CSV table of C-alpha atoms in Angstrom, one decimal:
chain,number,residue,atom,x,y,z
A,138,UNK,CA,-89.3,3.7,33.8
A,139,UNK,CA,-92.9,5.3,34.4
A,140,UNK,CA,-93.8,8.5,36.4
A,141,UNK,CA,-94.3,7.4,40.0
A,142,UNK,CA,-98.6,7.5,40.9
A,143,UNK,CA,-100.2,6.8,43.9
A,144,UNK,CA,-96.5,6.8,45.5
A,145,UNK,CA,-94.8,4.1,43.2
A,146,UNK,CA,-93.5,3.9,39.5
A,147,UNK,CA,-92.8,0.8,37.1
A,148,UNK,CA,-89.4,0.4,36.0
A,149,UNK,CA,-87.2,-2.4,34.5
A,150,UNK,CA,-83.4,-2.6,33.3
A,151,UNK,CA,-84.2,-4.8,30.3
A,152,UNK,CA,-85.8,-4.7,27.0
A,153,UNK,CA,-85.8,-2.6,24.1
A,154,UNK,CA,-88.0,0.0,22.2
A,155,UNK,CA,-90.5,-0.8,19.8
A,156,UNK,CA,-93.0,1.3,17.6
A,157,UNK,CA,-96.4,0.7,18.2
A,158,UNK,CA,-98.4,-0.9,15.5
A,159,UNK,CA,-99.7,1.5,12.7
A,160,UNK,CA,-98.1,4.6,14.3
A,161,UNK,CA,-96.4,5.5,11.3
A,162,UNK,CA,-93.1,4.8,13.8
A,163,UNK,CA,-94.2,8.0,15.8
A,164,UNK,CA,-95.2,6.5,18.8
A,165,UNK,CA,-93.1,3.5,20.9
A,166,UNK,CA,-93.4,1.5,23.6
A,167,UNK,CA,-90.8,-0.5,25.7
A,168,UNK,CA,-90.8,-4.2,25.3
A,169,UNK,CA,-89.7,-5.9,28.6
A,170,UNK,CA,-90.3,-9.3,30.0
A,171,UNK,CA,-89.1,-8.0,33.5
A,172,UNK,CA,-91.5,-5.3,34.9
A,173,UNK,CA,-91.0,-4.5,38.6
A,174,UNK,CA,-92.3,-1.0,41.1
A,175,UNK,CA,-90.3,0.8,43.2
A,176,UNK,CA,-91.4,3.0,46.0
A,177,UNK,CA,-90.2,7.0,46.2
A,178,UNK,CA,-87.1,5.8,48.1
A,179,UNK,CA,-86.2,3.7,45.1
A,180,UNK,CA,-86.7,0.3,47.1
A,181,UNK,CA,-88.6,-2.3,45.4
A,182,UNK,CA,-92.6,-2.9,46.4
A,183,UNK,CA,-94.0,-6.1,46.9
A,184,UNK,CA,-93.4,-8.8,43.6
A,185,UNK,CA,-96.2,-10.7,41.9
A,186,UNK,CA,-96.3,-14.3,43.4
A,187,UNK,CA,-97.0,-15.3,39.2
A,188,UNK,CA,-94.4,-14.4,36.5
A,189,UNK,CA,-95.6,-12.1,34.1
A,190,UNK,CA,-94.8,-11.0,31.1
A,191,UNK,CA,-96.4,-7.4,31.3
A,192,UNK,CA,-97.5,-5.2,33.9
A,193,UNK,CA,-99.0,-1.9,32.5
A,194,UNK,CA,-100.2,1.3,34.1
A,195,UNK,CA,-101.4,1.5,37.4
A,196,UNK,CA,-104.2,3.7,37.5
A,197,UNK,CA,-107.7,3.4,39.6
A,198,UNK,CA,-106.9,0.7,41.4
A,199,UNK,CA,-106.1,-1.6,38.6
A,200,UNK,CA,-103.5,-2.2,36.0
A,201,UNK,CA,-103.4,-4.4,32.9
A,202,UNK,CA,-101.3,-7.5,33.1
A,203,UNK,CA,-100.1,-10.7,30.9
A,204,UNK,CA,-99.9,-13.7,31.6
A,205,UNK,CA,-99.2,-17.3,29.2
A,206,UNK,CA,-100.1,-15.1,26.0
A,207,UNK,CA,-103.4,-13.2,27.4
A,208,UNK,CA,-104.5,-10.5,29.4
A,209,UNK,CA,-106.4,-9.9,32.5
A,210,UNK,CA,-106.2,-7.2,35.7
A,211,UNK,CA,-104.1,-7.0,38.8
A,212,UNK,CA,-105.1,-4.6,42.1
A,213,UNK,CA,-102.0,-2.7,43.9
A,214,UNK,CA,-101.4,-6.5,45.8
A,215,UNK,CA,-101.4,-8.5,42.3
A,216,UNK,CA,-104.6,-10.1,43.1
A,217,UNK,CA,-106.0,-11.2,40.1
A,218,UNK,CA,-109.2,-9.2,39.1
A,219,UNK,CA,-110.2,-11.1,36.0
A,220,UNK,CA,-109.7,-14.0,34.2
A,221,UNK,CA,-106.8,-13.8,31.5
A,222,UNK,CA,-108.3,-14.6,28.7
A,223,UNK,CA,-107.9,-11.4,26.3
A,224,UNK,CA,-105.6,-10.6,23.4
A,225,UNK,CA,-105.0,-7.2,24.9
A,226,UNK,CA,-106.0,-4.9,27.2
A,227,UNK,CA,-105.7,-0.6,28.0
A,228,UNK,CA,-105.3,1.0,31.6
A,229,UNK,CA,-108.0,2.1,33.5
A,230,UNK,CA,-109.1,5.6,33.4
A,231,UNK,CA,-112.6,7.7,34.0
A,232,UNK,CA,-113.8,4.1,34.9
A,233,UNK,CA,-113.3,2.7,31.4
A,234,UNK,CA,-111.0,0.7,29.6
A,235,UNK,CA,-111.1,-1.4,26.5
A,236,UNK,CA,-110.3,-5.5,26.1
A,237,UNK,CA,-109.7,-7.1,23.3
A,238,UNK,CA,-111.1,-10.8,22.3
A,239,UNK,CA,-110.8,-12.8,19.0
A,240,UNK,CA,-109.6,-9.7,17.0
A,241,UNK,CA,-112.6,-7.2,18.5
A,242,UNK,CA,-112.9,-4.8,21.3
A,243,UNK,CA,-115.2,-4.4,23.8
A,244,UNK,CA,-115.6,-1.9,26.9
A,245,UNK,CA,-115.4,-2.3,30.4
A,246,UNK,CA,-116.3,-0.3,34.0
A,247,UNK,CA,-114.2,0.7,36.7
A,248,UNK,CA,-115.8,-3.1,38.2
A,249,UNK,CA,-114.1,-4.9,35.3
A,250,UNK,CA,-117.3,-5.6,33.9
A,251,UNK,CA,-118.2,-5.6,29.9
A,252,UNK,CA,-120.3,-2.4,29.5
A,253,UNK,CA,-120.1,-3.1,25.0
A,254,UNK,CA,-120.2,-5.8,22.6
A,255,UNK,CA,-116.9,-7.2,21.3
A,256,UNK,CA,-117.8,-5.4,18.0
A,257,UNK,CA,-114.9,-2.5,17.5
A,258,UNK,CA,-112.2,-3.2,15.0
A,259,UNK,CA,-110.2,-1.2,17.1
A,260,UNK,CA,-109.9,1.3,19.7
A,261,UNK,CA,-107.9,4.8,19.6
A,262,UNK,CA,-105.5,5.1,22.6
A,263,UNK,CA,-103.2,8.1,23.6
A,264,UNK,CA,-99.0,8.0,24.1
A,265,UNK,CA,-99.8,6.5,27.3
A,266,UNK,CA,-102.6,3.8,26.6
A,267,UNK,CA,-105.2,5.3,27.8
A,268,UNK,CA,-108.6,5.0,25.6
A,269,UNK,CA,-110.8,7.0,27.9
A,270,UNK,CA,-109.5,10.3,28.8
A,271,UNK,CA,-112.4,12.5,29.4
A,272,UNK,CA,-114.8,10.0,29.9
A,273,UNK,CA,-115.4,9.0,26.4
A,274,UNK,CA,-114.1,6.4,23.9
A,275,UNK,CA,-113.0,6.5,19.7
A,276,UNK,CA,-113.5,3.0,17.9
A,277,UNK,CA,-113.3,2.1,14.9
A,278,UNK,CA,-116.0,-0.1,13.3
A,279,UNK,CA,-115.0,-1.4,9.5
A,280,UNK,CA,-114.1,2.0,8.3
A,281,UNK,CA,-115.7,4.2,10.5
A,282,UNK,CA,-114.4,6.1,13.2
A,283,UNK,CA,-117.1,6.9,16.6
A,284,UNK,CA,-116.9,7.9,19.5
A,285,UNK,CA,-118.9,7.0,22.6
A,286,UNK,CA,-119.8,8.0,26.1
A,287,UNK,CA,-119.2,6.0,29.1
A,288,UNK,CA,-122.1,4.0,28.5
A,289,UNK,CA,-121.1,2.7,25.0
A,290,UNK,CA,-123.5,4.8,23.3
A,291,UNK,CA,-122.5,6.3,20.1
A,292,UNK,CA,-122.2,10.1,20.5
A,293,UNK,CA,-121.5,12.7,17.4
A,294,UNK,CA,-121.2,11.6,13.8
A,295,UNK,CA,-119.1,9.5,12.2
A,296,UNK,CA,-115.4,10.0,11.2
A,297,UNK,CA,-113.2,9.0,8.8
A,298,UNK,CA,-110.0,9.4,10.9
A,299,UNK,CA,-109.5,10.9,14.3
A,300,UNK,CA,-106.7,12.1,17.0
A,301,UNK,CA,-107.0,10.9,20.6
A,302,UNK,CA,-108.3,13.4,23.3
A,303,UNK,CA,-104.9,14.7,24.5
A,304,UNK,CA,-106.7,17.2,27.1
A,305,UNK,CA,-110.4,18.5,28.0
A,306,UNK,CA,-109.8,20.6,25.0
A,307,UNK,CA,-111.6,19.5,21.2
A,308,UNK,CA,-109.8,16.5,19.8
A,309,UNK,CA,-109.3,16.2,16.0
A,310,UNK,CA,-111.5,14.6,13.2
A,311,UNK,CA,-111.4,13.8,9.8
A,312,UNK,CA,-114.4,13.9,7.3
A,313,UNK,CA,-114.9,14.5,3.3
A,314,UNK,CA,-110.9,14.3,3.1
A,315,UNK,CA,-110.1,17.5,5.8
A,316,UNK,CA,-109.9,17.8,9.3
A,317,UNK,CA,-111.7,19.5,12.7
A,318,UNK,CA,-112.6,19.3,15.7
A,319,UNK,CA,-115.1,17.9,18.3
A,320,UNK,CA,-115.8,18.3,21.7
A,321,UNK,CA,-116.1,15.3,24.3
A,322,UNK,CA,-119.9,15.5,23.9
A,323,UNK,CA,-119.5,15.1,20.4
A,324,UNK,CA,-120.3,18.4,19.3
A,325,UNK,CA,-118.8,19.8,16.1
A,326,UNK,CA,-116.9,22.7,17.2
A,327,UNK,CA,-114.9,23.5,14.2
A,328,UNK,CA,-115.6,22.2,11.1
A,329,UNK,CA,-113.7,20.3,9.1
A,330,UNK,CA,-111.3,22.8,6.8
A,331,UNK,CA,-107.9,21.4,7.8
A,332,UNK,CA,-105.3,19.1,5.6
A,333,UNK,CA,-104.2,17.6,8.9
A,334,UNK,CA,-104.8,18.5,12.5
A,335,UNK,CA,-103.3,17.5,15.8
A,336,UNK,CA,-105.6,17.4,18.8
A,337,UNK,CA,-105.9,20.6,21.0
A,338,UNK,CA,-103.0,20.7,23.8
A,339,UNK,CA,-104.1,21.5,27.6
A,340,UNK,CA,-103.6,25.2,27.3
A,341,UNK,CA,-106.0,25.1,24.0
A,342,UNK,CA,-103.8,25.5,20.9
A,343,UNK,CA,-103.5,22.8,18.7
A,344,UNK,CA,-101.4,21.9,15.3
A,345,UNK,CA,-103.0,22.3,11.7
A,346,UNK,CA,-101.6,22.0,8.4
A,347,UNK,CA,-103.1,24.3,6.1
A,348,UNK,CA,-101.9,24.9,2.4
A,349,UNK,CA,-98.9,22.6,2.8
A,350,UNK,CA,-98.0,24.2,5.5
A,351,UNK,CA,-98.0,23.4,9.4
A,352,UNK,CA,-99.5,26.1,12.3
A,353,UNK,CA,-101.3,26.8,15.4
A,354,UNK,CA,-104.7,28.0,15.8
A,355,UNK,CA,-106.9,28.7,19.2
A,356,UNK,CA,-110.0,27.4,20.0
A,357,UNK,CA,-112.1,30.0,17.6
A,358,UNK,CA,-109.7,28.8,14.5
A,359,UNK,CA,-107.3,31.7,14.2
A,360,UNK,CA,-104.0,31.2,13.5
A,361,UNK,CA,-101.9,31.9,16.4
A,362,UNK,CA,-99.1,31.4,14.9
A,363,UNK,CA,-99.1,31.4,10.9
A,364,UNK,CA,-98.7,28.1,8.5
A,365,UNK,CA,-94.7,28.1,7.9
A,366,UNK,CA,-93.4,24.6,9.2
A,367,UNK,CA,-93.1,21.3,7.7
A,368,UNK,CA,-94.7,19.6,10.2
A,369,UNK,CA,-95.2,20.6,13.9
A,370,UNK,CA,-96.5,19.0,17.3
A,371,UNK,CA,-98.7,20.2,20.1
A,372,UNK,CA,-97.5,22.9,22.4
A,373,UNK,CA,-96.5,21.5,26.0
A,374,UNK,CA,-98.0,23.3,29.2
A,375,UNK,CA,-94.9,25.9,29.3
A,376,UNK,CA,-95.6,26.9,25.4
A,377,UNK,CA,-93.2,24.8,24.0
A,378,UNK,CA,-93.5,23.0,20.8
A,379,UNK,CA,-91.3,21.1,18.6
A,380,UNK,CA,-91.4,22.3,14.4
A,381,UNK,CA,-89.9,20.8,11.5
A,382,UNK,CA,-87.9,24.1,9.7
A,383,UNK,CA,-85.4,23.5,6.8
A,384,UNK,CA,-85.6,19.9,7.6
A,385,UNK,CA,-84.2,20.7,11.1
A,386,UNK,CA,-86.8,20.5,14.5
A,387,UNK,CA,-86.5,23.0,16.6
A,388,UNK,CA,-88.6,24.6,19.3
A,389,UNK,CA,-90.6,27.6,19.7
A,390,UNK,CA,-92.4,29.0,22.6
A,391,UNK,CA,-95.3,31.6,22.6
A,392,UNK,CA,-94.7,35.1,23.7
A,393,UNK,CA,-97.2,35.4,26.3
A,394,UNK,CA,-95.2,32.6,28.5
């Protein structure tokens, strides 16, 4: 089941987990051919008329769907919005999402319309889909990583790696072999010093590894809490973040919450 939005959530009681492609088994996804909403009473909301074999997030007015093998979007009714006729397709959010078409990606608007070229090997998406949060876009082009503005137009440098906007906060970049941090205009706001970096959290800390060894810094680069852990992931919006100690995870909060 999904977090209800706009007064309904997307549940099913079939399926099974699955890792999403090139995650490195940390991210996963469940797999159901039977996809239905419920309302905040629990009671079931009106069914597509056609049998699909996805429905994804609901967001703007729109949702991905699939249907025979390809992709297209749905409004709230199930009206069909486009054609099917992609290979995949992300949620709509900030008025953007991405399609993809014989093995490229392209971009569209909030009015389903292609904004980009289908010239991206790929497209970077958060836990939850999304491509676009903040308004901008990572792609990868051969082995290049950009990022553009809600036009399509290239903004920044290029990267060699990079970590989804998780927040309005910097998100994480890789170039010359180490990682920092840009903002979602593209400016560099910490440069690149890191052996691995998680993209800053909503309350503006964010994971580093540093000497073998995983911490937290703030927004200025100190450490907020010193390299010690083995690996460690973003701190949650009550302080709370999981660490790898000793080969156990555990949690630690800040002091200040």
């Amino acid at each position: 089941a999904f977090p209800f939005e706009n007064g309904k959530a997307k549940v099913t009681f079939s399926g099974e987990s699955k890792a999403v492609t090139d995650s490195k088994d940390e991210k996963h996804y469940w797999d159901s051919s039977e996809w239905y909403y419920i309302d905040t009473n629990g009671y079931k909301r009106r069914q597509p008329d056609e049998t699909y074999e996805y429905l994804g997030t609901f967001n703007e007015g729109v949702l991905p769907a699939k249907k025979n093998g390809k992709y297209g979007f749905l409004d709230e009714d199930f009206n069909e919005k486009t054609e099917f006729e992609y290979d995949a397709a992300t949620p709509m959010l900030n008025g953007i999402a991405a399609v993809k078409k014989d093995e490229k990606w392209a971009l569209i608007d909030k009015d389903l319309k292609i904004i980009t070229d289908f010239g991206f090997d790929d497209v970077v998406r958060d836990a939850w889909g999304f491509c676009s949060r903040n308004g901008v876009v990572f792609v990868k082009t051969g082995e290049q990583y950009q990022l553009l503005n809600s036009s399509g137009v290239q903004i920044g440098e290029n990267y060699e790696a990079v970590s989804p906007f998780i927040s309005k906060n910097p998100a994480a970049v890789q170039q010359a072999g180490k990682w920092g941090f840009v903002s979602s205009e593209g400016e560099k706001v910490l440069d690149c010093m890191f052996e691995k970096a998680r993209s800053f959290s909503a309350i503006g800390y964010a994971a580093v590894q540093s000497d073998e060894s995983w911490g937290f810094i703030k927004s200025n680069g100190d450490f907020v809490v010193n390299p010690q852990f083995a690996d460690a992931k973003n701190f949650n919006s009550s302080g709370i973040a999981p660490v790898l100690s000793e080969g156990k995870w555990k949690l630690i909060q800040l002091d200040i919450y």
